């Protein structure tokens, strides 16, 4: 039985439409929150193995914006990419074409969480030009060098094993509920038992919503082979980094180094939280985002 979201009442107050766009002949499903006439549109890119649901707690804390949250190709309800591998380059190119097809007006903010921070950074470094870039739990350095690099190496072995097994068995192994729960327990830092229970339920529901084994293996390889630091010095866009004090994937020290590589970046570190800012501290992330956007409105052309 699903656990009720602690953010459900806030989210229910925001109007939403489920929509779809054809990008390179494949359907991308996305959720369109708020007023389509809002002066600012925030496009949110979720992390590895998740879908748009993961960022809904942040959506729930925001008001006065149009928020567009697609499922990455091959995850959630979106079809896989048809013209490229599910690599950082493939996803970055898809994001540019999705934004072009969406054709939002007014101020455009691009927000990426975790793997979405890599995809978003690669897209902007490649020429996509939002007015502002926001990265939550940015992957600031190679994941294998993070505070819990041993766990990342175990994950590499898990995905490698899934690739070596016969297709049906490997697919089942990727969706193994016990493995998903181990991942969820390792990432959650909150001591609140009800919040932990909801986080685990979210991962149970959505962490295995992928189209096939190849999508997961390709995107996992992309997620541990690249990081935001590869792209930062080619990003001219004003950027907000929202990092976590207890992130197991990227040490805080690497976030400060990363911030210096951008042409114009602010870094905020949220204490006591890990790689699940979007679940555990969405109100803090949303407040920092709102303050960032209010501080310097875009100049008129």
Coordinates of C-alpha atoms in Angstrom, one line a residue:
X1 CA 0.0 0.0 0.0
X2 CA 1.5 3.4 -1.0
X3 CA 2.6 5.7 1.7
X4 CA 1.0 9.2 1.7
X5 CA 3.4 11.9 0.7
X6 CA 4.2 14.5 3.3
X7 CA 4.0 17.0 0.5
X8 CA 0.7 15.8 -1.0
X9 CA -1.5 18.7 0.2
X10 CA 1.0 21.3 -1.1
X11 CA 1.3 19.5 -4.5
X12 CA -2.5 19.1 -4.8
X13 CA -2.9 22.9 -4.8
X14 CA -0.9 23.2 -8.0
X15 CA -2.7 22.5 -11.3
X16 CA -1.0 19.9 -13.5
X17 CA -1.4 18.5 -17.0
X18 CA 0.3 15.4 -18.3
X19 CA 1.5 16.0 -21.9
X20 CA 3.7 14.6 -24.6
X21 CA 6.0 15.7 -27.3
X22 CA 7.6 13.8 -30.1
X23 CA 11.4 14.2 -30.0
X24 CA 13.2 12.5 -32.9
X25 CA 10.2 10.3 -33.4
X26 CA 10.0 9.1 -29.8
X27 CA 7.5 10.2 -27.3
X28 CA 8.6 12.2 -24.3
X29 CA 6.0 12.4 -21.5
X30 CA 6.1 15.4 -19.3
X31 CA 4.1 17.0 -16.5
X32 CA 3.2 20.7 -16.8
X33 CA 2.6 22.4 -13.4
X34 CA 1.3 25.8 -12.7
X35 CA 0.1 28.5 -15.1
X36 CA 1.2 28.3 -18.7
X37 CA 1.2 32.1 -18.7
X38 CA 3.7 32.4 -15.9
X39 CA 6.6 34.8 -16.6
X40 CA 9.2 32.1 -15.7
X41 CA 9.3 28.5 -16.8
X42 CA 11.4 26.0 -14.8
X43 CA 12.4 22.8 -16.7
X44 CA 13.4 20.1 -14.3
X45 CA 15.6 17.1 -15.2
X46 CA 15.5 14.2 -12.8
X47 CA 18.3 11.8 -11.8
X48 CA 19.4 8.3 -12.7
X49 CA 16.7 5.5 -12.5
X50 CA 14.1 8.0 -11.3
X51 CA 11.3 9.8 -13.1
X52 CA 9.5 13.2 -12.7
X53 CA 7.9 12.0 -9.4
X54 CA 11.2 12.5 -7.6
X55 CA 11.2 16.3 -8.1
X56 CA 7.5 16.8 -7.2
X57 CA 8.4 17.6 -3.5
X58 CA 10.4 20.6 -4.8
X59 CA 7.5 21.5 -7.2
X60 CA 5.2 21.5 -4.2
X61 CA 7.2 24.2 -2.5
X62 CA 7.1 26.6 -5.5
X63 CA 4.5 29.1 -6.6
X64 CA 4.1 31.6 -9.4
X65 CA 6.1 29.5 -11.9
X66 CA 5.3 27.2 -14.8
X67 CA 7.2 24.0 -14.1
X68 CA 7.9 21.4 -16.7
X69 CA 9.1 18.0 -15.6
X70 CA 9.8 15.4 -18.3
X71 CA 10.6 11.7 -17.7
X72 CA 14.0 11.1 -19.2
X73 CA 13.9 8.9 -22.4
X74 CA 13.7 5.3 -21.4
X75 CA 12.5 6.0 -17.9
X76 CA 9.1 6.5 -16.4
X77 CA 6.6 7.0 -19.2
X78 CA 9.0 8.2 -21.9
X79 CA 10.1 6.1 -24.8
X80 CA 13.8 5.4 -25.2
X81 CA 16.1 7.4 -27.5
X82 CA 16.0 6.2 -31.1
X83 CA 18.8 8.1 -32.7
X84 CA 21.6 7.8 -30.1
X85 CA 22.8 5.8 -27.1
X86 CA 21.6 6.8 -23.6
X87 CA 24.8 8.6 -22.9
X88 CA 25.4 12.1 -21.6
X89 CA 25.8 13.4 -25.1
X90 CA 22.6 11.6 -26.2
X91 CA 20.6 12.9 -23.3
X92 CA 22.0 16.5 -23.7
X93 CA 21.1 16.5 -27.4
X94 CA 17.6 15.2 -26.5
X95 CA 17.2 18.0 -23.9
X96 CA 18.0 20.7 -26.4
X97 CA 15.5 19.3 -28.9
X98 CA 12.9 18.9 -26.1
X99 CA 13.3 22.5 -25.1
X100 CA 13.1 23.6 -28.8
X101 CA 9.8 21.6 -29.2
X102 CA 8.4 22.9 -25.9
X103 CA 9.2 26.5 -27.0
X104 CA 8.7 28.1 -23.6
X105 CA 8.4 31.9 -23.4
X106 CA 9.7 34.4 -20.9
X107 CA 12.4 33.6 -18.4
X108 CA 13.7 30.0 -18.8
X109 CA 15.3 28.2 -15.9
X110 CA 16.9 24.8 -16.3
X111 CA 17.2 22.6 -13.2
X112 CA 19.0 19.3 -12.9
X113 CA 19.2 16.9 -10.0
X114 CA 22.1 14.4 -9.7
X115 CA 22.5 12.7 -13.1
X116 CA 20.2 15.4 -14.3
X117 CA 22.9 17.9 -13.2
X118 CA 25.4 16.3 -15.6
X119 CA 22.9 16.2 -18.5
X120 CA 21.8 19.8 -17.9
X121 CA 25.4 21.0 -17.7
X122 CA 26.4 19.2 -20.8
X123 CA 23.5 20.7 -22.7
X124 CA 24.3 24.2 -21.7
X125 CA 28.0 23.7 -22.4
X126 CA 26.9 22.5 -25.8
X127 CA 25.0 25.6 -26.6
X128 CA 21.6 25.5 -24.9
X129 CA 21.0 28.9 -23.4
X130 CA 18.5 29.1 -20.5
X131 CA 18.5 32.3 -18.5
X132 CA 19.5 30.5 -15.3
X133 CA 20.9 27.1 -14.4
X134 CA 20.2 25.3 -11.1
X135 CA 21.9 22.1 -10.0
X136 CA 20.7 20.2 -7.0
X137 CA 23.1 17.5 -5.6
X138 CA 25.4 18.2 -8.5
X139 CA 27.9 15.5 -9.4
X140 CA 30.9 17.7 -8.9
X141 CA 33.6 15.0 -9.3
X142 CA 33.9 11.4 -10.5
X143 CA 31.5 9.2 -8.5
X144 CA 34.1 6.5 -7.9
X145 CA 36.2 9.1 -5.9
X146 CA 33.3 10.1 -3.7
X147 CA 33.1 9.6 0.1
X148 CA 31.6 6.1 -0.4
X149 CA 33.4 5.1 -3.5
X150 CA 33.4 1.5 -2.4
X151 CA 29.5 1.5 -2.6
X152 CA 29.8 3.0 -6.1
X153 CA 32.1 0.2 -7.1
X154 CA 29.6 -2.3 -5.7
X155 CA 27.0 -0.6 -7.9
X156 CA 29.3 -0.9 -10.9
X157 CA 29.6 -4.7 -10.2
X158 CA 25.8 -4.9 -9.8
X159 CA 25.1 -3.3 -13.1
X160 CA 28.0 -5.3 -14.8
X161 CA 26.5 -8.5 -13.4
X162 CA 23.1 -7.6 -14.7
X163 CA 24.6 -7.1 -18.2
X164 CA 26.3 -10.5 -18.1
X165 CA 23.2 -12.5 -17.0
X166 CA 20.7 -13.8 -19.6
X167 CA 18.4 -11.0 -20.6
X168 CA 15.3 -11.9 -18.6
X169 CA 17.3 -12.8 -15.5
X170 CA 19.4 -9.6 -15.8
X171 CA 16.2 -7.5 -16.2
X172 CA 14.7 -9.1 -13.1
X173 CA 18.0 -8.5 -11.2
X174 CA 17.9 -4.8 -12.0
X175 CA 14.4 -4.6 -10.6
X176 CA 15.2 -6.7 -7.5
X177 CA 13.3 -5.0 -4.6
X178 CA 16.0 -6.0 -2.0
X179 CA 18.7 -4.2 -4.0
X180 CA 16.5 -1.2 -4.5
X181 CA 15.9 -1.0 -0.7
X182 CA 19.6 -1.3 0.1
X183 CA 20.2 1.7 -2.2
X184 CA 17.4 3.7 -0.6
X185 CA 18.6 3.0 2.9
X186 CA 22.1 4.0 2.0
X187 CA 21.0 7.3 0.6
X188 CA 18.5 8.4 3.2
X189 CA 19.9 10.5 6.0
X190 CA 16.7 11.7 7.8
X191 CA 16.0 10.3 11.3
X192 CA 12.2 10.8 10.8
X193 CA 10.8 7.3 10.5
X194 CA 7.7 8.4 8.6
X195 CA 9.8 10.3 6.1
X196 CA 12.2 7.4 5.7
X197 CA 9.2 5.1 5.1
X198 CA 7.9 7.4 2.4
X199 CA 11.3 7.7 0.7
X200 CA 11.6 3.9 0.6
X201 CA 8.1 3.7 -0.9
X202 CA 9.0 6.2 -3.6
X203 CA 12.0 4.2 -4.6
X204 CA 9.9 1.0 -4.5
X205 CA 7.4 2.6 -6.9
X206 CA 9.6 4.5 -9.3
X207 CA 13.2 3.3 -9.2
X208 CA 12.5 0.4 -11.5
X209 CA 10.3 2.3 -14.0
X210 CA 12.7 1.9 -17.0
X211 CA 12.0 0.5 -20.5
X212 CA 14.7 -2.2 -20.8
X213 CA 18.0 -3.4 -19.5
X214 CA 20.1 -1.6 -22.2
X215 CA 18.7 1.8 -21.2
X216 CA 19.7 1.3 -17.6
X217 CA 23.2 0.0 -18.4
X218 CA 23.9 2.7 -20.8
X219 CA 22.7 5.5 -18.6
X220 CA 24.5 4.1 -15.5
X221 CA 27.8 4.0 -17.4
X222 CA 27.2 7.6 -18.4
X223 CA 26.4 8.6 -14.8
X224 CA 29.7 7.2 -13.4
X225 CA 31.8 8.2 -16.3
X226 CA 31.1 11.9 -16.3
X227 CA 30.6 14.8 -13.9
X228 CA 29.7 18.5 -14.0
X229 CA 33.3 19.6 -13.7
X230 CA 33.9 18.5 -17.3
X231 CA 31.4 21.2 -18.5
X232 CA 31.6 24.0 -15.9
X233 CA 34.2 26.2 -17.6
X234 CA 32.1 26.2 -20.8
X235 CA 28.9 27.4 -19.1
X236 CA 28.3 31.2 -19.3
X237 CA 24.9 31.0 -17.6
X238 CA 24.3 32.3 -14.1
X239 CA 24.3 29.1 -12.0
X240 CA 23.0 28.1 -8.5
X241 CA 24.5 25.0 -6.9
X242 CA 22.6 23.4 -4.1
X243 CA 24.8 20.8 -2.5
X244 CA 24.5 18.5 0.6
X245 CA 26.8 18.3 3.6
X246 CA 26.5 14.5 3.8
X247 CA 26.3 13.6 0.1
X248 CA 27.8 10.1 -0.3
X249 CA 28.5 10.6 -4.0
X250 CA 30.3 14.0 -4.0
X251 CA 32.3 15.4 -1.1
X252 CA 31.5 19.0 0.0
X253 CA 35.1 20.1 -0.7
X254 CA 34.6 19.1 -4.4
X255 CA 31.5 21.3 -4.6
X256 CA 33.5 24.4 -3.6
X257 CA 36.1 23.5 -6.2
X258 CA 33.4 23.1 -8.8
X259 CA 31.8 26.4 -8.0
X260 CA 35.0 28.2 -8.9
X261 CA 35.0 26.7 -12.4
X262 CA 31.8 28.5 -13.5
X263 CA 31.8 31.9 -14.9
X264 CA 29.1 33.0 -12.5
X265 CA 28.0 30.6 -9.8
X266 CA 26.6 30.6 -6.2
X267 CA 27.0 27.6 -3.9
X268 CA 24.7 26.8 -1.0
X269 CA 25.3 23.7 1.2
X270 CA 22.4 22.3 3.1
X271 CA 23.5 20.7 6.4
X272 CA 22.5 17.3 7.7
X273 CA 21.2 16.0 4.4
X274 CA 22.7 13.6 1.7
X275 CA 22.0 12.9 -1.9
X276 CA 18.2 13.1 -1.4
X277 CA 17.8 16.9 -1.0
X278 CA 14.7 16.7 -3.2
X279 CA 13.0 14.3 -0.8
X280 CA 14.4 15.4 2.6
X281 CA 14.8 19.2 2.3
X282 CA 12.7 20.3 -0.7
X283 CA 11.5 23.4 1.1
X284 CA 15.1 24.5 1.7
X285 CA 16.0 23.9 -1.9
X286 CA 12.9 25.7 -3.2
X287 CA 13.6 28.7 -0.9
X288 CA 17.2 29.0 -2.1
X289 CA 16.0 28.7 -5.7
X290 CA 13.3 31.4 -5.2
X291 CA 15.8 33.7 -3.6
X292 CA 18.3 33.2 -6.4
X293 CA 15.8 34.0 -9.1
X294 CA 14.5 37.1 -7.2
X295 CA 18.0 38.5 -6.7
X296 CA 18.7 39.3 -10.3
X297 CA 15.9 39.3 -12.8
X298 CA 16.9 38.8 -16.4
X299 CA 17.8 42.0 -18.4
X300 CA 15.5 43.1 -21.1
X301 CA 16.9 42.6 -24.6

